């Protein structure tokens, strides 16, 4: 028995819970790779064989693609999210999905794969042993499977103005955040320019990181829907 209670109420939160700072965001990465070491559960598609042929040629081993007949490899797409302020050497999780007719990529070894952003630049390199998703052996993940090689050029310390964007558009909340910020600093710094966007000028005497920290932890009260799940023995309410 599962009962889900939705309670609409005035709920205390902090500004960080309901806003994002424009410019501070994750970025999507994607790459094409090969998985090897599969126990007969790979694919024999033409592009997979051609990819393996190209890989072998890079290792100075020449062989025609038609002579490769192995079901121990699979072509995959690799995706990941590049967190804001990632630094060289950081590791991130990756998702791996078969794009041919492979039956399973579980415990296969992903060969070194370049992960690119929408600008075409390489931001990470991925490899490792894949753990398949429960119920779907043709998709999987590698925890800490990619290493950041290049960083996004974005700096906060020179910013004189910050833009806070509400996760959900609300004139009431936008005005409330503007009022709370101005009250906290004792002067007009924040302006709600629409029902979702609040522009905030940073005072010269405070660092940007400290300024963000203060604003994000200002408490406000806003209307939300809160879902409560309580488990009692085998019964969830």
Coordinates of C-alpha atoms in Angstrom, one line a residue:
X1 CA 0.0 0.0 0.0
X2 CA 1.5 3.4 -1.0
X3 CA -0.1 6.7 -0.1
X4 CA 1.6 9.8 -1.3
X5 CA 0.5 13.0 0.5
X6 CA 1.0 16.3 -1.3
X7 CA 0.8 19.2 1.1
X8 CA 0.6 22.8 -0.3
X9 CA 1.9 25.1 2.4
X10 CA 4.1 28.0 3.2
X11 CA 7.4 26.4 3.5
X12 CA 10.7 27.9 4.9
X13 CA 13.6 27.6 2.5
X14 CA 16.8 29.4 1.6
X15 CA 17.3 31.3 -1.7
X16 CA 19.7 28.6 -2.9
X17 CA 16.9 26.0 -2.9
X18 CA 14.8 27.8 -5.5
X19 CA 17.2 29.7 -7.7
X20 CA 20.2 29.2 -10.0
X21 CA 22.9 31.7 -10.7
X22 CA 23.1 32.4 -14.4
X23 CA 26.5 31.3 -15.8
X24 CA 27.1 28.7 -13.1
X25 CA 25.8 25.5 -14.7
X26 CA 26.7 22.0 -15.8
X27 CA 27.6 21.3 -19.4
X28 CA 26.8 18.2 -21.4
X29 CA 29.7 16.1 -22.8
X30 CA 29.4 13.3 -25.4
X31 CA 31.7 10.9 -27.2
X32 CA 31.8 7.8 -29.4
X33 CA 33.7 4.8 -28.1
X34 CA 34.4 1.1 -28.2
X35 CA 33.8 -1.5 -25.5
X36 CA 36.0 -4.6 -25.6
X37 CA 36.2 -7.8 -23.5
X38 CA 32.6 -8.8 -23.9
X39 CA 31.8 -12.5 -23.7
X40 CA 30.1 -12.9 -27.1
X41 CA 27.5 -10.2 -26.3
X42 CA 28.8 -7.5 -28.5
X43 CA 27.7 -6.5 -32.0
X44 CA 29.0 -7.1 -35.6
X45 CA 27.7 -3.9 -37.2
X46 CA 29.8 -2.4 -40.0
X47 CA 30.6 0.8 -38.2
X48 CA 31.8 -1.1 -35.1
X49 CA 34.2 -3.2 -37.3
X50 CA 35.4 -0.1 -39.1
X51 CA 36.0 1.7 -35.7
X52 CA 38.0 -1.3 -34.5
X53 CA 40.0 -1.3 -37.8
X54 CA 40.8 2.4 -37.3
X55 CA 41.9 1.7 -33.7
X56 CA 44.2 -1.1 -34.8
X57 CA 45.7 1.1 -37.5
X58 CA 46.6 3.7 -34.9
X59 CA 48.5 0.9 -33.2
X60 CA 50.3 0.2 -36.6
X61 CA 48.3 -3.0 -37.2
X62 CA 46.7 -3.1 -40.6
X63 CA 43.8 -5.4 -41.3
X64 CA 40.7 -5.1 -43.5
X65 CA 37.5 -4.5 -41.6
X66 CA 35.8 -7.5 -43.4
X67 CA 38.3 -9.8 -41.7
X68 CA 37.3 -8.8 -38.2
X69 CA 34.5 -11.1 -37.0
X70 CA 34.2 -10.7 -33.3
X71 CA 31.2 -10.3 -31.0
X72 CA 33.4 -9.3 -28.1
X73 CA 33.2 -5.6 -28.9
X74 CA 30.5 -3.0 -29.1
X75 CA 30.1 0.6 -30.3
X76 CA 28.8 2.9 -27.6
X77 CA 27.9 6.5 -27.0
X78 CA 29.3 8.0 -23.8
X79 CA 27.7 10.9 -22.0
X80 CA 28.6 12.9 -19.0
X81 CA 28.0 16.2 -17.2
X82 CA 30.8 18.7 -16.6
X83 CA 30.1 20.4 -13.3
X84 CA 30.7 24.1 -12.9
X85 CA 34.3 25.1 -11.8
X86 CA 35.7 21.6 -12.7
X87 CA 39.5 21.5 -12.6
X88 CA 42.0 19.4 -14.5
X89 CA 42.4 16.0 -12.8
X90 CA 38.9 15.9 -11.4
X91 CA 36.9 12.8 -12.1
X92 CA 33.2 12.6 -13.1
X93 CA 30.8 9.7 -13.6
X94 CA 29.8 8.7 -17.2
X95 CA 26.9 6.9 -18.8
X96 CA 27.5 4.4 -21.6
X97 CA 24.9 3.1 -24.1
X98 CA 25.2 0.6 -26.9
X99 CA 24.3 1.9 -30.4
X100 CA 24.5 -1.4 -32.3
X101 CA 22.8 -4.8 -31.7
X102 CA 24.9 -5.7 -28.7
X103 CA 23.1 -7.9 -26.1
X104 CA 25.0 -6.7 -23.1
X105 CA 27.9 -4.3 -22.3
X106 CA 28.1 -5.4 -18.6
X107 CA 31.7 -5.7 -17.3
X108 CA 33.1 -4.6 -20.7
X109 CA 36.1 -2.4 -20.9
X110 CA 35.6 1.1 -22.4
X111 CA 38.6 2.0 -24.4
X112 CA 40.0 5.6 -24.0
X113 CA 37.2 7.9 -25.3
X114 CA 37.3 11.6 -25.9
X115 CA 34.3 13.6 -24.5
X116 CA 33.5 16.8 -26.2
X117 CA 31.3 19.8 -25.5
X118 CA 28.9 21.5 -27.9
X119 CA 31.8 23.7 -29.0
X120 CA 33.7 20.6 -30.3
X121 CA 36.5 20.9 -27.7
X122 CA 37.7 17.9 -25.7
X123 CA 37.0 18.4 -22.0
X124 CA 37.5 14.9 -20.6
X125 CA 38.9 11.4 -21.4
X126 CA 36.9 8.4 -20.3
X127 CA 37.8 4.7 -19.8
X128 CA 37.1 1.9 -17.4
X129 CA 34.9 -1.1 -16.6
X130 CA 31.2 -0.7 -17.2
X131 CA 28.5 -1.7 -14.7
X132 CA 25.3 -2.4 -16.5
X133 CA 22.0 -0.7 -15.5
X134 CA 19.6 -3.0 -13.6
X135 CA 17.0 -4.3 -16.1
X136 CA 18.9 -3.0 -19.2
X137 CA 22.2 -4.6 -20.0
X138 CA 22.9 -2.4 -23.0
X139 CA 23.3 0.7 -20.9
X140 CA 25.6 1.3 -17.9
X141 CA 27.8 3.6 -16.1
X142 CA 31.4 4.1 -14.8
X143 CA 31.7 5.9 -11.5
X144 CA 34.6 8.4 -11.7
X145 CA 35.0 7.0 -15.3
X146 CA 36.3 10.3 -16.9
X147 CA 39.1 12.7 -16.0
X148 CA 38.8 16.4 -16.7
X149 CA 41.5 17.5 -19.2
X150 CA 40.4 21.1 -20.0
X151 CA 38.5 23.6 -18.0
X152 CA 35.7 26.0 -19.0
X153 CA 36.9 29.6 -18.9
X154 CA 34.6 31.3 -16.3
X155 CA 35.7 33.4 -13.4
X156 CA 33.5 34.8 -10.6
X157 CA 35.9 37.1 -8.8
X158 CA 35.7 39.9 -11.3
X159 CA 31.9 39.8 -11.5
X160 CA 30.2 43.1 -10.4
X161 CA 26.7 41.9 -11.1
X162 CA 25.0 38.6 -10.5
X163 CA 21.8 37.2 -12.0
X164 CA 19.6 34.9 -9.9
X165 CA 17.1 32.9 -11.9
X166 CA 14.1 31.3 -10.1
X167 CA 13.6 27.6 -10.9
X168 CA 9.9 28.3 -11.2
X169 CA 8.6 31.6 -12.4
X170 CA 6.8 33.5 -9.7
X171 CA 6.3 37.3 -9.3
X172 CA 5.7 36.9 -5.6
X173 CA 9.0 35.0 -5.0
X174 CA 11.0 37.3 -7.3
X175 CA 9.7 40.4 -5.3
X176 CA 10.3 38.5 -2.0
X177 CA 13.9 37.7 -2.9
X178 CA 14.6 41.3 -4.1
X179 CA 13.2 42.6 -0.7
X180 CA 15.1 40.1 1.4
X181 CA 18.4 40.8 -0.3
X182 CA 18.0 44.6 0.0
X183 CA 17.0 44.3 3.6
X184 CA 19.9 42.0 4.5
X185 CA 22.5 44.5 3.1
X186 CA 20.6 47.7 4.1
X187 CA 20.7 49.2 0.6
X188 CA 19.2 48.8 -2.9
X189 CA 21.3 46.0 -4.5
X190 CA 18.7 43.7 -6.0
X191 CA 16.1 44.4 -8.7
X192 CA 13.5 41.9 -9.9
X193 CA 13.5 42.5 -13.7
X194 CA 10.8 40.0 -14.4
X195 CA 8.9 37.2 -12.6
X196 CA 11.9 34.9 -12.7
X197 CA 15.0 37.0 -12.9
X198 CA 16.7 39.1 -10.1
X199 CA 19.7 41.2 -10.9
X200 CA 22.0 41.9 -7.9
X201 CA 24.9 44.4 -7.8
X202 CA 27.9 43.3 -5.7
X203 CA 29.4 45.9 -3.3
X204 CA 33.1 46.5 -3.8
X205 CA 34.0 45.7 -0.1
X206 CA 32.9 42.1 -0.3
X207 CA 34.3 39.1 -2.3
X208 CA 32.0 37.5 -4.8
X209 CA 32.1 34.1 -3.2
X210 CA 31.2 35.6 0.2
X211 CA 28.5 37.7 -1.4
X212 CA 26.9 34.6 -3.0
X213 CA 27.2 32.6 0.2
X214 CA 25.3 35.3 2.1
X215 CA 22.5 35.6 -0.5
X216 CA 22.1 31.9 -1.0
X217 CA 21.5 31.3 2.8
X218 CA 18.9 34.1 3.2
X219 CA 15.8 32.4 4.5
X220 CA 12.5 33.0 2.7
X221 CA 8.9 31.5 2.9
X222 CA 7.3 30.4 -0.3
X223 CA 4.4 28.3 -1.6
X224 CA 5.6 24.8 -2.7
X225 CA 4.2 21.3 -2.9
X226 CA 5.9 19.0 -0.6
X227 CA 5.7 15.2 -1.1
X228 CA 5.9 13.2 2.1
X229 CA 6.8 9.4 2.1
X230 CA 6.8 7.6 5.5
X231 CA 7.7 3.9 5.7
X232 CA 6.2 1.9 8.5
X233 CA 7.2 -1.8 8.2
X234 CA 6.2 -2.8 4.7
X235 CA 3.7 0.0 4.4
X236 CA 4.6 3.4 2.8
X237 CA 2.5 6.4 3.6

